mmCIF file of C-alpha atoms in Angstrom:
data_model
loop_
_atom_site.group_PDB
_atom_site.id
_atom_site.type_symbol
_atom_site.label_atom_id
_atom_site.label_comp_id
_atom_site.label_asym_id
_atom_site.label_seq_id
_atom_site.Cartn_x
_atom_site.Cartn_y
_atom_site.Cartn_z
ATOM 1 C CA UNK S 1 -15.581 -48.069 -11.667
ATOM 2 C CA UNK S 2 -15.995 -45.412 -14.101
ATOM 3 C CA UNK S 3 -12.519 -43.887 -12.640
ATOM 4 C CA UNK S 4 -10.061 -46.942 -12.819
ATOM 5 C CA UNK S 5 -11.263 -47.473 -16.571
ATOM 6 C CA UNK S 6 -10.086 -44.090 -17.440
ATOM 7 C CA UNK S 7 -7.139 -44.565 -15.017
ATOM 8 C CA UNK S 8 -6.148 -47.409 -16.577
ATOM 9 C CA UNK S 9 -6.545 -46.796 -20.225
ATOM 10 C CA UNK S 10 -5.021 -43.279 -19.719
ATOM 11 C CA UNK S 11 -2.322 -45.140 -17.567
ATOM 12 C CA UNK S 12 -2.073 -47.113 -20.700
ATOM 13 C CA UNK S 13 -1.976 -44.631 -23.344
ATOM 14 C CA UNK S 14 0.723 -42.783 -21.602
ATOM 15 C CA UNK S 15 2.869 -46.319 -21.348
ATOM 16 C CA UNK S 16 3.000 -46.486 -25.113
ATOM 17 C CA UNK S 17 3.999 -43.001 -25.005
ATOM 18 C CA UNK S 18 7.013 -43.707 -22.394
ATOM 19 C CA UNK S 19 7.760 -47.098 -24.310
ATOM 20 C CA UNK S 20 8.494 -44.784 -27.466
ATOM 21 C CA UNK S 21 10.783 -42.201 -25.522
ATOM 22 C CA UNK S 22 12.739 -45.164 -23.969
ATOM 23 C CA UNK S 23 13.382 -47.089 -26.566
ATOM 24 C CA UNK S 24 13.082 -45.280 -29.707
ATOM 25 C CA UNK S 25 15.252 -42.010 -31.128
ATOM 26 C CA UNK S 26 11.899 -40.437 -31.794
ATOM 27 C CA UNK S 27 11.489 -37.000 -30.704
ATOM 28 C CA UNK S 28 8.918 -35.468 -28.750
ATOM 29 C CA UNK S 29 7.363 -33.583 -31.372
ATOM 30 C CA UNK S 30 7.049 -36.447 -33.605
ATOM 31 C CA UNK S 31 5.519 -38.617 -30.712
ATOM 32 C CA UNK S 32 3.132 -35.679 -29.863
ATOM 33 C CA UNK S 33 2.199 -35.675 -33.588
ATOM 34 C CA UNK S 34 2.170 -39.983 -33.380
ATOM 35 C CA UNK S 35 -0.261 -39.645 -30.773
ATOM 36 C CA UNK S 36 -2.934 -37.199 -32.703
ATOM 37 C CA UNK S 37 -2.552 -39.078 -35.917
ATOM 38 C CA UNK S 38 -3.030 -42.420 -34.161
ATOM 39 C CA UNK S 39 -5.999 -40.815 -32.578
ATOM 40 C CA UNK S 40 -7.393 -39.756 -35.843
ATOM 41 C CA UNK S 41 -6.443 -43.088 -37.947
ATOM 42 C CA UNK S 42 -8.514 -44.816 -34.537
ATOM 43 C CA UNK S 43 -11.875 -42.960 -35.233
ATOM 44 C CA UNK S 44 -11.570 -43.295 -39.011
ATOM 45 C CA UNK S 45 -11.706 -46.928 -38.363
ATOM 46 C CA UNK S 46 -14.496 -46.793 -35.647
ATOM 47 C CA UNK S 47 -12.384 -47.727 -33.002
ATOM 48 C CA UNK S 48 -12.157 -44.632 -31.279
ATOM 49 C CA UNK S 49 -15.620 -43.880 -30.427
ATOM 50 C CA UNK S 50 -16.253 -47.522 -28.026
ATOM 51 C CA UNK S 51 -12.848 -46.381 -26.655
ATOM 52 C CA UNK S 52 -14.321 -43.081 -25.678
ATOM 53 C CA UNK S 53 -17.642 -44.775 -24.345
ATOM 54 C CA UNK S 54 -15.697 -46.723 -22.504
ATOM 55 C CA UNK S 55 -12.851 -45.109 -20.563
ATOM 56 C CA UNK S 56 -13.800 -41.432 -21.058
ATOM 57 C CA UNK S 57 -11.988 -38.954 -19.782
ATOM 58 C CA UNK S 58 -8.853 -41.679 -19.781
ATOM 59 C CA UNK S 59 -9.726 -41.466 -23.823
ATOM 60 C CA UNK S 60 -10.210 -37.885 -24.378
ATOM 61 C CA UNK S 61 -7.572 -36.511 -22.338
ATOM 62 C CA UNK S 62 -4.543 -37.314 -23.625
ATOM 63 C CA UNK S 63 -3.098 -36.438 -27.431
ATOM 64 C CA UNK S 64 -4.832 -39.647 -29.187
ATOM 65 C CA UNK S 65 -8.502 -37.508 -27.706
ATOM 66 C CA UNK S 66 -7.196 -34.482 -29.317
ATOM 67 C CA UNK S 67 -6.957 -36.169 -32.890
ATOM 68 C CA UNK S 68 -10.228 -38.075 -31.736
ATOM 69 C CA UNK S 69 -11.854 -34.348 -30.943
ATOM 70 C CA UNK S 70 -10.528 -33.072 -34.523
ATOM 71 C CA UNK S 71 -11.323 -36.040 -36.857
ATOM 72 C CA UNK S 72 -15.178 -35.629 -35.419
ATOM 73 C CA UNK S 73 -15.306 -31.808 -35.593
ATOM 74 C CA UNK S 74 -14.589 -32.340 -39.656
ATOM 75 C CA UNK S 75 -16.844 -35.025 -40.244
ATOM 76 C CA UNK S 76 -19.398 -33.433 -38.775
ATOM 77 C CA UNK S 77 -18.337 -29.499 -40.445
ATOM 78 C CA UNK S 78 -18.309 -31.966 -43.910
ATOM 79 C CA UNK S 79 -21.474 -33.343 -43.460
ATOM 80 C CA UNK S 80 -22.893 -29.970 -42.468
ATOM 81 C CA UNK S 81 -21.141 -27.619 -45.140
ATOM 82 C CA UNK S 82 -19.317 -30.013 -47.489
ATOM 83 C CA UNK S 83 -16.054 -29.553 -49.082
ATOM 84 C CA UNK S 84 -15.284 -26.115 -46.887
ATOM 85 C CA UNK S 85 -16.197 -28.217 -44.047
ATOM 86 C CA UNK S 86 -12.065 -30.005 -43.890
ATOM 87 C CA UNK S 87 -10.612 -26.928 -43.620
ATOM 88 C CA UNK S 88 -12.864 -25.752 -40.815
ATOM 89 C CA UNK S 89 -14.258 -28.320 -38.846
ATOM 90 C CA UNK S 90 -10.880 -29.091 -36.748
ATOM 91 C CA UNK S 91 -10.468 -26.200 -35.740
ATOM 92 C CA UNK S 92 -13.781 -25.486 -34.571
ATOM 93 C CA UNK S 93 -14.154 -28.599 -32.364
ATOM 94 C CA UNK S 94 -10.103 -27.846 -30.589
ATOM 95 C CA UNK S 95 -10.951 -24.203 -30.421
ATOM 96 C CA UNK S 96 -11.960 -24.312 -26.440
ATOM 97 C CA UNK S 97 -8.629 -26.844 -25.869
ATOM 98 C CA UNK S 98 -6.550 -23.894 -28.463
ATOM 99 C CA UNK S 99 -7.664 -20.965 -26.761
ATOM 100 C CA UNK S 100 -6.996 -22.438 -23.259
ATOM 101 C CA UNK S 101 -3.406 -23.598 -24.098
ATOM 102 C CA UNK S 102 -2.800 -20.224 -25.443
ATOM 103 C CA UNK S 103 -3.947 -18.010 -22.884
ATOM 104 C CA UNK S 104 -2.664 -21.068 -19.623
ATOM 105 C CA UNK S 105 0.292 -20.729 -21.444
ATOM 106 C CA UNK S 106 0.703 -16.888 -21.530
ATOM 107 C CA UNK S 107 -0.072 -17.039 -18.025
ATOM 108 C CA UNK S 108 2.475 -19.056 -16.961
ATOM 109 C CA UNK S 109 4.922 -16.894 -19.190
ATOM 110 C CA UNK S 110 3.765 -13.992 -17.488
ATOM 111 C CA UNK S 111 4.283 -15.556 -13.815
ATOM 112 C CA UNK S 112 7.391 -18.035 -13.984
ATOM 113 C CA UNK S 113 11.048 -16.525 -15.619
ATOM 114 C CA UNK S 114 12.765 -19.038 -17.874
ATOM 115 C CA UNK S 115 16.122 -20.009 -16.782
ATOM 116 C CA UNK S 116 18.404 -21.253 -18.899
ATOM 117 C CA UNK S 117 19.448 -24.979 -18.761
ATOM 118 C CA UNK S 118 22.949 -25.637 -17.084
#
């Protein structure tokens, strides 16, 4: 059961995310950055969190997780060193997901030439 929640409320998720290419004039970038705002706006209203609970991986896997995964890095990095705690904690709880983007990605620059589009 566990599976078909996060199936479904990833499934879900990326919908919204299709529903805004289709029929908006929104670029990527500014849905990417949407999607990690909406996830942070979500967990400063507590809403987040039961999401999470309840779909998982479905919750924390797509962009909305990654604002999710930064809004509760900083709370806890203010609660733990104060006002030096916003500039820090974000970064600290997306290092892991950072640092594997950047190297996957370096990878794949390393293995696959870019063509150009004709």
């Amino acid at each position: 059961m566990d599976y078909i929640k996060a199936f479904v409320v990833g499934g879900l998720i990326c919908v919204v995310g299709q529903i805004l290419i289709d029929k908006t004039k929104l670029t990527p970038a500014r849905i990417l950055v949407t999607f990690v705002v909406a996830g942070v706006a979500l967990q400063l209203l507590g809403l987040y969190e039961p999401l999470k609970q309840f779909a998982g991986a479905g919750a924390t896997v797509p962009l909305t997780g990654f604002g999710y995964n930064m809004c509760k890095g900083m709370e806890k990095a203010v609660a733990e060193k104060g006002f030096l705690g916003i500039f820090t904690g974000a970064f600290t709880a997306a290092a892991a997901g950072l640092c594997a983007a950047v190297v996957f990605g370096f990878l794949a620059a390393l293995i696959f030439k870019p063509k150009p589009k004709s």
